[in-house]
């Protein structure tokens, strides 16, 4: 099977990407990523899986870096634009990155980390202009990508996928959803998360299709691009569909009509990364004419289950196994096996071992099968939240909040919410004589945690509900947030 880069040669003069920093054909992407790879190599023959952590806004520079790291033989570690310094530093240190790279306008954010850790910091504009040098030959078993994901441990874990895993993940979706070189997709999802990196960007580039990268999600901007852009495919999380539906409802009737008919020109709209409420599926069907195709996946496994491209899409269900994936239920838990499944948690052999049972990856998601289609029931841990499609760890947030000078104790829970899926809610016991507002807590937290991890509701309590063993009873905490007027 041809590699991503060999395939790109076949699409040479076709448009590959556009972003705030310009537009490239496949030939230009190949050339610029070759220069970037040469610049990263800096005279070496092969990066030999060295981790290159990089911070670049969605655009050409991001794509050249990701491909450049791969072509130089390194493992790409895309950093999150929304992360404050401590989170960036954690990923750099945990991944053992030996090189940092940044777009020039973001270099100041990585500068202190590079200095403190004595690491090289390369700038995208220098890399893009580097003279071309011979590049190493890559085996598909080589580590290619490390995406950080939250779990039941306090700190996020690095999910390592090889080139073979990434190819399998892309091919599975390209086959199931019939991607072709004529497809055009808009990407506004973050490019440090599987949804944006694999399902949108890599699938598009694997297919010879065109991908337009927006700097971030903004409902009006996305609608405008959908109206103008002749897109054929659209992929988003439920929170995005909710926001787009809200913006559509606020628009005057003739604009609504134009937006709806722009949706009608697309061939497929997909939802995933969090449960799609049936009410939202229906609302979207009414305004766009599309029955959203809901799929299920995870950073560790790529996409595993999907409603059909052709045939009936069942509201509230995530369909059946995608090509190449084996899925089974063991005591109600989804387990997955196949070439899509990741290699390891970076530097955590025990956690990797614990995540598998007889070669099957244990997702921690509970489901039932009804008439051949899976229905997700929820996660096995109350400490994993999904907010706006982001997976976050309650334990990680609690650990950060405990550092606050006014907080004695805290418990973080996810409370169901029509816009966010779940909202991050913090029950707090304050130190004697202290007071705290949500606003000041969020302002303090912004320096330590990504914005989507910050509590958007808080309750100050005299004590936390605990069981006889002294353990906080999270369902009781959740009940407090669900009380009217809480
Ligand atoms: P992430 O690794 O950030 O993509 O998060 C993966 C988790 O998101 C899964 O383990 C599920 O808990 C959840 N998830 C993804 N897709 C769906 C879906 N369609 N319905 C419900 N939960 C989902």
Short mmCIF file of C-alpha atoms and ligand atoms in Angstrom, two decimals:
data_model
loop_
_atom_site.label_atom_id
_atom_site.label_comp_id
_atom_site.label_asym_id
_atom_site.label_seq_id
_atom_site.Cartn_x
_atom_site.Cartn_y
_atom_site.Cartn_z
CA UNK A 1 0.00 0.00 0.00
CA UNK A 2 1.27 3.47 -0.89
CA UNK A 3 2.16 5.87 1.89
CA UNK A 4 0.42 9.19 2.49
CA UNK A 5 3.33 10.97 0.82
CA UNK A 6 3.52 8.65 -2.21
CA UNK A 7 -0.22 9.13 -2.70
CA UNK A 8 0.21 12.90 -2.55
CA UNK A 9 2.48 12.70 -5.61
CA UNK A 10 -0.46 11.31 -7.59
CA UNK A 11 -2.58 14.36 -6.69
CA UNK A 12 0.23 16.80 -7.53
CA UNK A 13 -1.56 19.82 -8.99
CA UNK A 14 -4.82 19.39 -7.12
CA UNK A 15 -5.60 21.88 -4.35
CA UNK A 16 -4.73 20.36 -0.97
CA UNK A 17 -5.11 23.01 1.68
CA UNK A 18 -6.02 26.55 2.35
CA UNK A 19 -5.77 28.51 5.56
CA UNK A 20 -5.23 32.00 6.89
CA UNK A 21 -1.64 31.78 5.57
CA UNK A 22 -2.44 30.90 1.94
CA UNK A 23 -3.23 27.89 -0.24
CA UNK A 24 -1.21 24.91 -1.46
CA UNK A 25 -1.49 22.16 -4.01
CA UNK A 26 -0.32 18.66 -3.11
CA UNK A 27 2.94 19.35 -4.92
CA UNK A 28 3.53 22.43 -2.75
CA UNK A 29 2.64 20.51 0.41
CA UNK A 30 5.17 17.84 -0.55
CA UNK A 31 7.86 20.38 -1.28
CA UNK A 32 7.28 22.45 1.85
CA UNK A 33 7.11 19.42 4.10
CA UNK A 34 10.33 18.15 2.52
CA UNK A 35 12.02 21.45 3.38
CA UNK A 36 10.54 21.37 6.88
CA UNK A 37 11.81 17.82 7.35
CA UNK A 38 15.27 18.85 6.12
CA UNK A 39 15.29 21.81 8.51
CA UNK A 40 14.27 19.61 11.43
CA UNK A 41 16.97 17.09 10.58
CA UNK A 42 19.60 19.85 10.81
CA UNK A 43 22.27 17.64 9.23
CA UNK A 44 21.16 14.34 10.86
CA UNK A 45 20.06 11.47 8.62
CA UNK A 46 16.99 10.41 10.57
CA UNK A 47 15.14 11.77 13.61
CA UNK A 48 14.66 8.13 14.70
CA UNK A 49 11.33 8.75 16.44
CA UNK A 50 12.60 11.83 18.30
CA UNK A 51 9.57 13.71 19.56
CA UNK A 52 8.98 17.10 18.00
CA UNK A 53 6.40 19.11 19.95
CA UNK A 54 4.92 21.95 17.97
CA UNK A 55 2.56 24.85 18.35
CA UNK A 56 1.08 26.20 15.14
CA UNK A 57 -2.34 27.61 14.30
CA UNK A 58 -4.45 25.61 11.85
CA UNK A 59 -3.04 26.45 8.42
CA UNK A 60 -0.29 25.58 6.00
CA UNK A 61 2.42 25.89 8.66
CA UNK A 62 0.69 23.27 10.81
CA UNK A 63 0.38 20.81 7.91
CA UNK A 64 4.00 21.32 6.81
CA UNK A 65 5.16 20.67 10.36
CA UNK A 66 3.11 17.53 10.85
CA UNK A 67 4.24 16.06 7.54
CA UNK A 68 7.76 17.44 8.01
CA UNK A 69 8.19 15.67 11.36
CA UNK A 70 6.90 12.44 9.83
CA UNK A 71 9.12 12.68 6.75
CA UNK A 72 12.17 13.36 8.93
CA UNK A 73 11.44 10.15 10.85
CA UNK A 74 10.19 11.85 14.01
CA UNK A 75 7.10 11.51 16.17
CA UNK A 76 4.78 14.53 15.95
CA UNK A 77 3.41 15.94 19.20
CA UNK A 78 0.91 18.66 18.32
CA UNK A 79 0.41 21.06 21.22
CA UNK A 80 -2.94 22.64 22.05
CA UNK A 81 -3.28 26.33 21.24
CA UNK A 82 -5.66 26.76 24.17
CA UNK A 83 -3.25 25.37 26.74
CA UNK A 84 -1.57 27.63 29.28
CA UNK A 85 2.16 27.30 30.00
CA UNK A 86 1.98 24.54 32.68
CA UNK A 87 -0.02 22.24 30.37
CA UNK A 88 2.30 22.87 27.42
CA UNK A 89 5.29 22.22 29.63
CA UNK A 90 3.76 18.98 30.90
CA UNK A 91 3.33 17.64 27.35
CA UNK A 92 6.84 18.70 26.31
CA UNK A 93 8.34 17.04 29.35
CA UNK A 94 6.15 13.90 29.37
CA UNK A 95 6.77 13.23 25.68
CA UNK A 96 10.51 13.76 26.15
CA UNK A 97 10.49 16.13 23.17
CA UNK A 98 13.98 16.96 21.97
CA UNK A 99 12.93 19.63 19.49
CA UNK A 100 10.24 22.29 19.72
CA UNK A 101 8.77 24.08 16.74
CA UNK A 102 6.40 27.02 16.55
CA UNK A 103 4.81 29.48 14.20
CA UNK A 104 6.66 32.79 14.67
CA UNK A 105 3.68 34.49 16.33
CA UNK A 106 3.51 31.68 18.93
CA UNK A 107 7.24 31.30 19.55
CA UNK A 108 7.08 33.46 22.68
CA UNK A 109 4.83 30.84 24.31
CA UNK A 110 7.36 28.04 23.83
CA UNK A 111 10.45 30.20 24.39
CA UNK A 112 10.47 29.86 28.20
CA UNK A 113 10.01 26.07 27.95
CA UNK A 114 12.82 25.74 25.40
CA UNK A 115 15.10 27.84 27.57
CA UNK A 116 14.35 26.08 30.85
CA UNK A 117 14.76 22.64 29.26
CA UNK A 118 17.66 23.52 26.96
CA UNK A 119 15.75 22.51 23.80
CA UNK A 120 16.06 23.73 20.25
CA UNK A 121 13.13 25.92 19.19
CA UNK A 122 12.67 25.98 15.40
CA UNK A 123 10.40 28.48 13.64
CA UNK A 124 8.05 27.40 10.87
CA UNK A 125 9.12 30.15 8.48
CA UNK A 126 12.77 29.08 8.75
CA UNK A 127 11.87 25.42 8.33
CA UNK A 128 9.68 26.11 5.29
CA UNK A 129 12.62 27.78 3.58
CA UNK A 130 15.29 25.22 4.55
CA UNK A 131 17.34 23.68 1.71
CA UNK A 132 16.16 20.22 0.68
CA UNK A 133 18.19 17.23 1.85
CA UNK A 134 17.73 13.45 1.42
CA UNK A 135 15.06 12.10 3.77
CA UNK A 136 15.07 8.75 5.57
CA UNK A 137 13.07 5.72 4.47
CA UNK A 138 10.29 5.02 6.93
CA UNK A 139 8.96 1.71 8.16
CA UNK A 140 5.24 1.72 8.83
CA UNK A 141 5.79 0.33 12.30
CA UNK A 142 7.54 3.54 13.29
CA UNK A 143 5.95 5.78 15.94
CA UNK A 144 4.39 8.77 14.16
CA UNK A 145 2.03 10.70 16.42
CA UNK A 146 1.46 11.29 20.11
CA UNK A 147 -1.90 12.82 21.04
CA UNK A 148 -2.52 13.64 24.69
CA UNK A 149 -5.80 12.47 26.15
CA UNK A 150 -7.31 12.67 29.62
CA UNK A 151 -8.37 9.58 31.50
CA UNK A 152 -8.91 8.38 35.01
CA UNK A 153 -5.37 9.35 35.99
CA UNK A 154 -4.67 12.88 37.09
CA UNK A 155 -2.51 13.87 34.12
CA UNK A 156 -3.20 13.28 30.43
CA UNK A 157 -1.50 10.32 28.77
CA UNK A 158 0.29 10.38 25.41
CA UNK A 159 -1.43 8.04 22.94
CA UNK A 160 1.19 6.76 20.48
CA UNK A 161 0.14 5.71 16.99
CA UNK A 162 2.41 4.38 14.25
CA UNK A 163 2.27 5.25 10.55
CA UNK A 164 0.48 1.92 10.03
CA UNK A 165 -2.15 2.82 12.66
CA UNK A 166 -2.76 6.22 11.08
CA UNK A 167 -3.07 4.72 7.62
CA UNK A 168 -5.53 2.14 8.91
CA UNK A 169 -7.56 4.81 10.73
CA UNK A 170 -7.74 6.98 7.62
CA UNK A 171 -8.43 4.13 5.21
CA UNK A 172 -11.24 2.75 7.32
CA UNK A 173 -13.09 6.09 7.20
CA UNK A 174 -12.22 6.80 3.56
CA UNK A 175 -13.76 3.44 2.62
CA UNK A 176 -16.82 3.69 4.84
CA UNK A 177 -17.72 7.28 3.99
CA UNK A 178 -16.54 7.08 0.37
CA UNK A 179 -14.07 9.95 0.47
CA UNK A 180 -12.74 10.90 -2.97
CA UNK A 181 -10.42 13.48 -4.50
CA UNK A 182 -13.50 15.55 -5.33
CA UNK A 183 -14.38 16.05 -1.68
CA UNK A 184 -14.00 19.40 0.02
CA UNK A 185 -14.12 19.81 3.79
CA UNK A 186 -13.94 22.70 6.24
CA UNK A 187 -11.86 22.16 9.38
CA UNK A 188 -12.46 24.27 12.47
CA UNK A 189 -11.73 21.54 15.02
CA UNK A 190 -8.56 21.70 17.13
CA UNK A 191 -5.55 19.99 15.55
CA UNK A 192 -4.26 18.34 18.70
CA UNK A 193 -7.28 16.01 18.88
CA UNK A 194 -8.01 12.92 16.79
CA UNK A 195 -11.21 14.33 15.31
CA UNK A 196 -9.46 17.24 13.57
CA UNK A 197 -6.09 15.55 12.94
CA UNK A 198 -7.25 12.19 11.57
CA UNK A 199 -10.94 12.28 10.62
CA UNK A 200 -10.72 15.62 8.86
CA UNK A 201 -7.16 16.57 7.89
CA UNK A 202 -5.54 13.18 7.32
CA UNK A 203 -8.58 11.61 5.62
CA UNK A 204 -8.75 14.60 3.27
CA UNK A 205 -5.06 14.41 2.40
CA UNK A 206 -5.17 10.62 2.06
CA UNK A 207 -7.95 11.02 -0.50
CA UNK A 208 -6.50 13.85 -2.57
CA UNK A 209 -9.38 16.01 -1.35
CA UNK A 210 -9.32 19.68 -0.35
CA UNK A 211 -9.35 20.92 3.25
CA UNK A 212 -9.88 24.53 4.29
CA UNK A 213 -8.53 25.27 7.76
CA UNK A 214 -10.14 27.96 9.90
CA UNK A 215 -8.23 29.35 12.88
CA UNK A 216 -10.97 28.32 15.33
CA UNK A 217 -14.68 27.63 15.56
CA UNK A 218 -16.95 30.63 15.24
CA UNK A 219 -20.58 29.92 14.33
CA UNK A 220 -21.10 32.90 12.03
CA UNK A 221 -17.78 32.38 10.26
CA UNK A 222 -18.43 28.68 9.76
CA UNK A 223 -21.92 29.36 8.37
CA UNK A 224 -20.48 31.96 6.02
CA UNK A 225 -17.86 29.53 4.70
CA UNK A 226 -20.48 26.78 4.36
CA UNK A 227 -22.64 29.17 2.34
CA UNK A 228 -19.77 30.17 0.03
CA UNK A 229 -17.44 27.23 0.03
CA UNK A 230 -18.86 24.39 -2.11
CA UNK A 231 -18.05 21.86 0.62
CA UNK A 232 -19.14 18.26 0.25
CA UNK A 233 -18.38 16.98 3.76
CA UNK A 234 -18.81 18.38 7.25
CA UNK A 235 -17.60 16.92 10.54
CA UNK A 236 -18.19 18.32 14.01
CA UNK A 237 -18.97 17.60 17.64
CA UNK A 238 -22.54 17.95 18.98
CA UNK A 239 -21.72 21.29 20.68
CA UNK A 240 -20.82 22.75 17.28
CA UNK A 241 -24.12 21.59 15.74
CA UNK A 242 -25.95 23.10 18.70
CA UNK A 243 -24.18 26.45 18.24
CA UNK A 244 -24.75 26.43 14.49
CA UNK A 245 -28.44 25.66 15.03
CA UNK A 246 -28.70 28.55 17.51
CA UNK A 247 -27.05 30.92 15.01
CA UNK A 248 -29.34 29.66 12.22
CA UNK A 249 -32.39 30.38 14.36
CA UNK A 250 -31.24 33.94 15.01
CA UNK A 251 -30.78 34.62 11.28
CA UNK A 252 -33.48 36.35 9.18
CA UNK A 253 -35.66 34.06 6.99
CA UNK A 254 -33.87 34.65 3.66
CA UNK A 255 -30.48 33.97 5.24
CA UNK A 256 -31.82 30.81 6.88
CA UNK A 257 -32.97 29.63 3.49
CA UNK A 258 -29.54 30.27 1.97
CA UNK A 259 -27.78 28.43 4.83
CA UNK A 260 -30.14 25.46 4.63
CA UNK A 261 -29.68 25.14 0.91
CA UNK A 262 -25.87 25.30 1.35
CA UNK A 263 -26.20 22.28 3.68
CA UNK A 264 -28.31 20.60 1.02
CA UNK A 265 -25.37 20.77 -1.40
CA UNK A 266 -23.20 18.68 0.92
CA UNK A 267 -23.17 14.90 0.61
CA UNK A 268 -22.51 13.99 4.25
CA UNK A 269 -22.57 15.58 7.71
CA UNK A 270 -21.02 13.62 10.59
CA UNK A 271 -21.23 13.99 14.37
CA UNK A 272 -19.00 12.39 16.96
CA UNK A 273 -16.63 12.66 19.93
CA UNK A 274 -19.61 12.89 22.29
CA UNK A 275 -23.19 11.64 22.43
CA UNK A 276 -25.51 13.34 19.95
CA UNK A 277 -28.84 14.03 21.65
CA UNK A 278 -31.78 12.77 19.54
CA UNK A 279 -33.43 16.20 19.93
CA UNK A 280 -30.39 17.83 18.31
CA UNK A 281 -30.33 15.26 15.49
CA UNK A 282 -33.97 16.12 14.79
CA UNK A 283 -33.40 19.86 15.04
CA UNK A 284 -30.52 19.59 12.59
CA UNK A 285 -32.57 17.44 10.21
CA UNK A 286 -35.31 20.08 10.21
CA UNK A 287 -32.96 22.93 9.39
CA UNK A 288 -30.50 21.21 7.04
CA UNK A 289 -32.31 18.23 5.57
CA UNK A 290 -29.40 16.02 6.77
CA UNK A 291 -29.76 13.14 9.18
CA UNK A 292 -26.41 13.44 10.94
CA UNK A 293 -24.28 10.33 10.67
CA UNK A 294 -23.20 9.56 14.24
CA UNK A 295 -20.01 7.61 14.79
CA UNK A 296 -18.07 6.48 17.86
CA UNK A 297 -14.34 6.50 18.39
CA UNK A 298 -11.55 7.37 20.74
CA UNK A 299 -8.00 8.73 20.56
CA UNK A 300 -6.65 5.24 21.34
CA UNK A 301 -8.56 3.39 18.64
CA UNK A 302 -9.48 5.83 15.91
CA UNK A 303 -13.07 5.34 14.83
CA UNK A 304 -14.70 2.02 15.66
CA UNK A 305 -18.43 2.26 15.05
CA UNK A 306 -20.47 4.20 12.55
CA UNK A 307 -23.97 4.56 11.25
CA UNK A 308 -24.16 3.71 7.55
CA UNK A 309 -23.38 6.15 4.74
CA UNK A 310 -26.15 4.53 2.71
CA UNK A 311 -29.08 3.10 4.57
CA UNK A 312 -30.90 4.03 7.72
CA UNK A 313 -29.11 6.08 10.39
CA UNK A 314 -30.59 5.31 13.75
CA UNK A 315 -30.99 8.24 16.16
CA UNK A 316 -29.32 7.59 19.52
CA UNK A 317 -27.18 4.77 18.08
CA UNK A 318 -23.63 4.71 16.77
CA UNK A 319 -24.06 1.89 14.25
CA UNK A 320 -21.82 -1.09 13.58
CA UNK A 321 -18.06 -1.77 13.26
CA UNK A 322 -16.15 0.21 10.64
CA UNK A 323 -14.04 -1.63 8.01
CA UNK A 324 -11.06 -3.36 9.60
CA UNK A 325 -12.38 -3.03 13.15
CA UNK A 326 -13.44 -5.84 15.44
CA UNK A 327 -15.73 -4.80 18.27
CA UNK A 328 -17.14 -6.90 21.10
CA UNK A 329 -18.97 -6.36 24.37
CA UNK A 330 -17.56 -7.93 27.52
CA UNK A 331 -19.77 -7.46 30.56
CA UNK A 332 -21.33 -4.52 28.73
CA UNK A 333 -17.98 -2.79 28.01
CA UNK A 334 -16.89 -2.07 24.44
CA UNK A 335 -13.62 -3.77 23.50
CA UNK A 336 -11.87 -3.17 20.21
CA UNK A 337 -9.20 -4.91 18.15
CA UNK A 338 -7.68 -4.08 14.78
CA UNK A 339 -4.94 -2.21 12.92
CA UNK A 340 -6.43 1.15 14.01
CA UNK A 341 -5.63 0.51 17.66
CA UNK A 342 -2.76 2.53 19.15
CA UNK A 343 0.65 1.13 20.07
CA UNK A 344 1.06 2.34 23.65
CA UNK A 345 0.69 5.12 26.18
CA UNK A 346 3.96 6.95 25.92
CA UNK A 347 6.33 5.94 28.72
CA UNK A 348 3.58 4.11 30.62
CA UNK A 349 3.95 0.35 30.05
CA UNK A 350 1.78 -0.50 33.07
CA UNK A 351 -1.09 1.71 31.90
CA UNK A 352 -0.77 0.24 28.39
CA UNK A 353 -0.89 -3.30 29.74
CA UNK A 354 -3.89 -2.53 31.93
CA UNK A 355 -5.78 -1.07 28.96
CA UNK A 356 -5.83 -4.41 27.07
CA UNK A 357 -7.51 -7.76 27.74
CA UNK A 358 -6.20 -10.65 25.58
CA UNK A 359 -5.17 -8.23 22.83
CA UNK A 360 -8.45 -6.30 22.93
CA UNK A 361 -8.45 -2.63 23.98
CA UNK A 362 -10.88 -1.90 26.78
CA UNK A 363 -12.58 1.41 26.02
CA UNK A 364 -14.27 1.98 29.39
CA UNK A 365 -17.49 2.79 27.50
CA UNK A 366 -20.60 0.75 28.20
CA UNK A 367 -22.98 -0.15 25.39
CA UNK A 368 -25.75 -2.48 24.27
CA UNK A 369 -26.37 -3.90 20.80
CA UNK A 370 -29.91 -3.56 19.51
CA UNK A 371 -30.74 -4.99 16.11
CA UNK A 372 -27.05 -5.00 15.13
CA UNK A 373 -26.46 -1.35 16.09
CA UNK A 374 -24.57 -0.23 19.17
CA UNK A 375 -26.07 2.22 21.64
CA UNK A 376 -23.60 3.91 24.02
CA UNK A 377 -24.78 3.89 27.61
CA UNK A 378 -22.00 5.89 29.20
CA UNK A 379 -18.52 5.64 30.62
CA UNK A 380 -17.41 3.36 33.39
CA UNK A 381 -15.76 6.18 35.34
CA UNK A 382 -17.56 9.21 36.76
CA UNK A 383 -14.19 10.95 36.67
CA UNK A 384 -14.10 11.25 32.88
CA UNK A 385 -16.14 14.11 31.47
CA UNK A 386 -16.96 15.06 27.91
CA UNK A 387 -17.46 18.77 27.50
CA UNK A 388 -17.83 20.29 24.05
CA UNK A 389 -16.30 17.09 22.62
CA UNK A 390 -13.18 17.39 24.82
CA UNK A 391 -12.41 14.55 27.18
CA UNK A 392 -11.33 15.89 30.55
CA UNK A 393 -10.32 14.33 33.83
CA UNK A 394 -12.17 15.44 36.96
CA UNK A 395 -9.13 14.35 38.97
CA UNK A 396 -6.79 16.61 37.02
CA UNK A 397 -9.09 19.60 37.55
CA UNK A 398 -9.49 18.82 41.26
CA UNK A 399 -5.72 18.67 41.67
CA UNK A 400 -5.34 22.07 40.07
CA UNK A 401 -8.18 23.60 42.14
CA UNK A 402 -6.66 22.32 45.38
CA UNK A 403 -3.74 24.69 44.75
CA UNK A 404 -6.08 27.68 45.09
CA UNK A 405 -5.37 29.61 48.31
CA UNK A 406 -9.09 29.76 49.26
CA UNK A 407 -9.98 26.12 48.54
CA UNK A 408 -9.88 23.52 51.28
CA UNK A 409 -11.54 20.63 49.42
CA UNK A 410 -13.19 20.12 46.06
CA UNK A 411 -15.03 17.64 43.89
CA UNK A 412 -15.55 18.05 40.16
CA UNK A 413 -18.46 16.47 38.30
CA UNK A 414 -19.92 16.65 34.80
CA UNK A 415 -23.55 17.76 34.69
CA UNK A 416 -25.54 17.09 31.52
CA UNK A 417 -26.07 20.21 29.49
CA UNK A 418 -27.79 20.79 26.14
CA UNK A 419 -24.94 22.89 24.72
CA UNK A 420 -21.82 21.26 26.15
CA UNK A 421 -22.92 17.65 26.57
CA UNK A 422 -21.56 17.95 30.06
CA UNK A 423 -20.62 21.05 32.00
CA UNK A 424 -17.61 21.11 34.37
CA UNK A 425 -19.08 21.79 37.84
CA UNK A 426 -17.01 22.20 41.00
CA UNK A 427 -18.27 21.65 44.55
CA UNK A 428 -15.96 23.49 46.91
CA UNK A 429 -15.31 23.70 50.61
CA UNK A 430 -13.61 27.02 51.25
CA UNK A 431 -11.00 27.72 53.88
CA UNK A 432 -12.30 29.49 57.00
CA UNK A 433 -13.01 33.16 56.42
CA UNK A 434 -12.47 32.95 52.64
CA UNK A 435 -14.89 33.70 49.84
CA UNK A 436 -14.64 32.98 46.13
CA UNK A 437 -16.60 33.89 43.01
CA UNK A 438 -16.80 31.76 39.90
CA UNK A 439 -15.34 34.63 37.91
CA UNK A 440 -12.24 34.93 40.08
CA UNK A 441 -11.83 31.15 40.19
CA UNK A 442 -11.88 31.03 36.39
CA UNK A 443 -9.46 33.95 36.09
CA UNK A 444 -7.05 32.13 38.44
CA UNK A 445 -7.57 28.80 36.69
CA UNK A 446 -6.86 30.22 33.22
CA UNK A 447 -3.15 30.32 34.01
CA UNK A 448 -3.12 26.63 34.88
CA UNK A 449 -5.76 24.79 32.87
CA UNK A 450 -7.13 24.85 29.32
CA UNK A 451 -10.32 26.97 29.12
CA UNK A 452 -12.57 23.94 28.52
CA UNK A 453 -11.37 22.39 31.80
CA UNK A 454 -12.38 25.42 33.90
CA UNK A 455 -15.54 24.99 36.00
CA UNK A 456 -18.47 26.90 34.58
CA UNK A 457 -20.57 26.34 37.72
CA UNK A 458 -19.50 26.18 41.34
CA UNK A 459 -21.15 25.55 44.68
CA UNK A 460 -19.54 26.45 48.00
CA UNK A 461 -20.54 23.83 50.59
CA UNK A 462 -19.87 23.39 54.31
CA UNK A 463 -18.63 19.85 53.54
CA UNK A 464 -18.53 17.35 50.66
CA UNK A 465 -20.85 14.32 50.68
CA UNK A 466 -18.69 11.36 51.71
CA UNK A 467 -19.31 7.66 52.33
CA UNK A 468 -18.38 5.69 55.43
CA UNK A 469 -14.86 5.23 54.05
CA UNK A 470 -14.50 8.99 53.70
CA UNK A 471 -14.60 8.85 49.88
CA UNK A 472 -16.46 11.64 48.12
CA UNK A 473 -19.74 10.32 46.66
CA UNK A 474 -19.79 11.90 43.22
CA UNK A 475 -23.42 11.00 42.39
CA UNK A 476 -24.45 12.93 45.51
CA UNK A 477 -22.35 15.90 44.40
CA UNK A 478 -24.06 15.77 40.99
CA UNK A 479 -27.48 15.78 42.68
CA UNK A 480 -26.62 19.05 44.41
CA UNK A 481 -25.99 20.69 41.02
CA UNK A 482 -29.23 19.30 39.62
CA UNK A 483 -31.36 20.78 42.45
CA UNK A 484 -33.52 23.64 41.23
CA UNK A 485 -31.88 26.97 42.02
CA UNK A 486 -28.48 25.41 42.72
P1 LIG B 1 -11.57 11.18 22.69
O1 LIG B 1 -10.48 10.20 22.88
O2 LIG B 1 -11.29 12.54 23.24
O3 LIG B 1 -12.06 11.25 21.27
O4 LIG B 1 -12.79 10.65 23.57
C1 LIG B 1 -13.29 9.37 23.37
C2 LIG B 1 -14.55 9.16 24.15
O5 LIG B 1 -15.58 10.02 23.66
C3 LIG B 1 -15.12 7.79 24.04
O6 LIG B 1 -14.46 6.87 24.90
C4 LIG B 1 -16.57 8.02 24.42
O7 LIG B 1 -16.73 8.07 25.83
C5 LIG B 1 -16.86 9.40 23.85
N1 LIG B 1 -17.53 9.35 22.54
C6 LIG B 1 -17.00 9.46 21.31
N2 LIG B 1 -17.96 9.37 20.37
C7 LIG B 1 -19.12 9.20 21.01
C8 LIG B 1 -20.49 9.04 20.62
N3 LIG B 1 -20.86 9.07 19.34
N4 LIG B 1 -21.42 8.88 21.59
C9 LIG B 1 -21.08 8.87 22.89
N5 LIG B 1 -19.82 9.02 23.34
C10 LIG B 1 -18.85 9.18 22.42
#
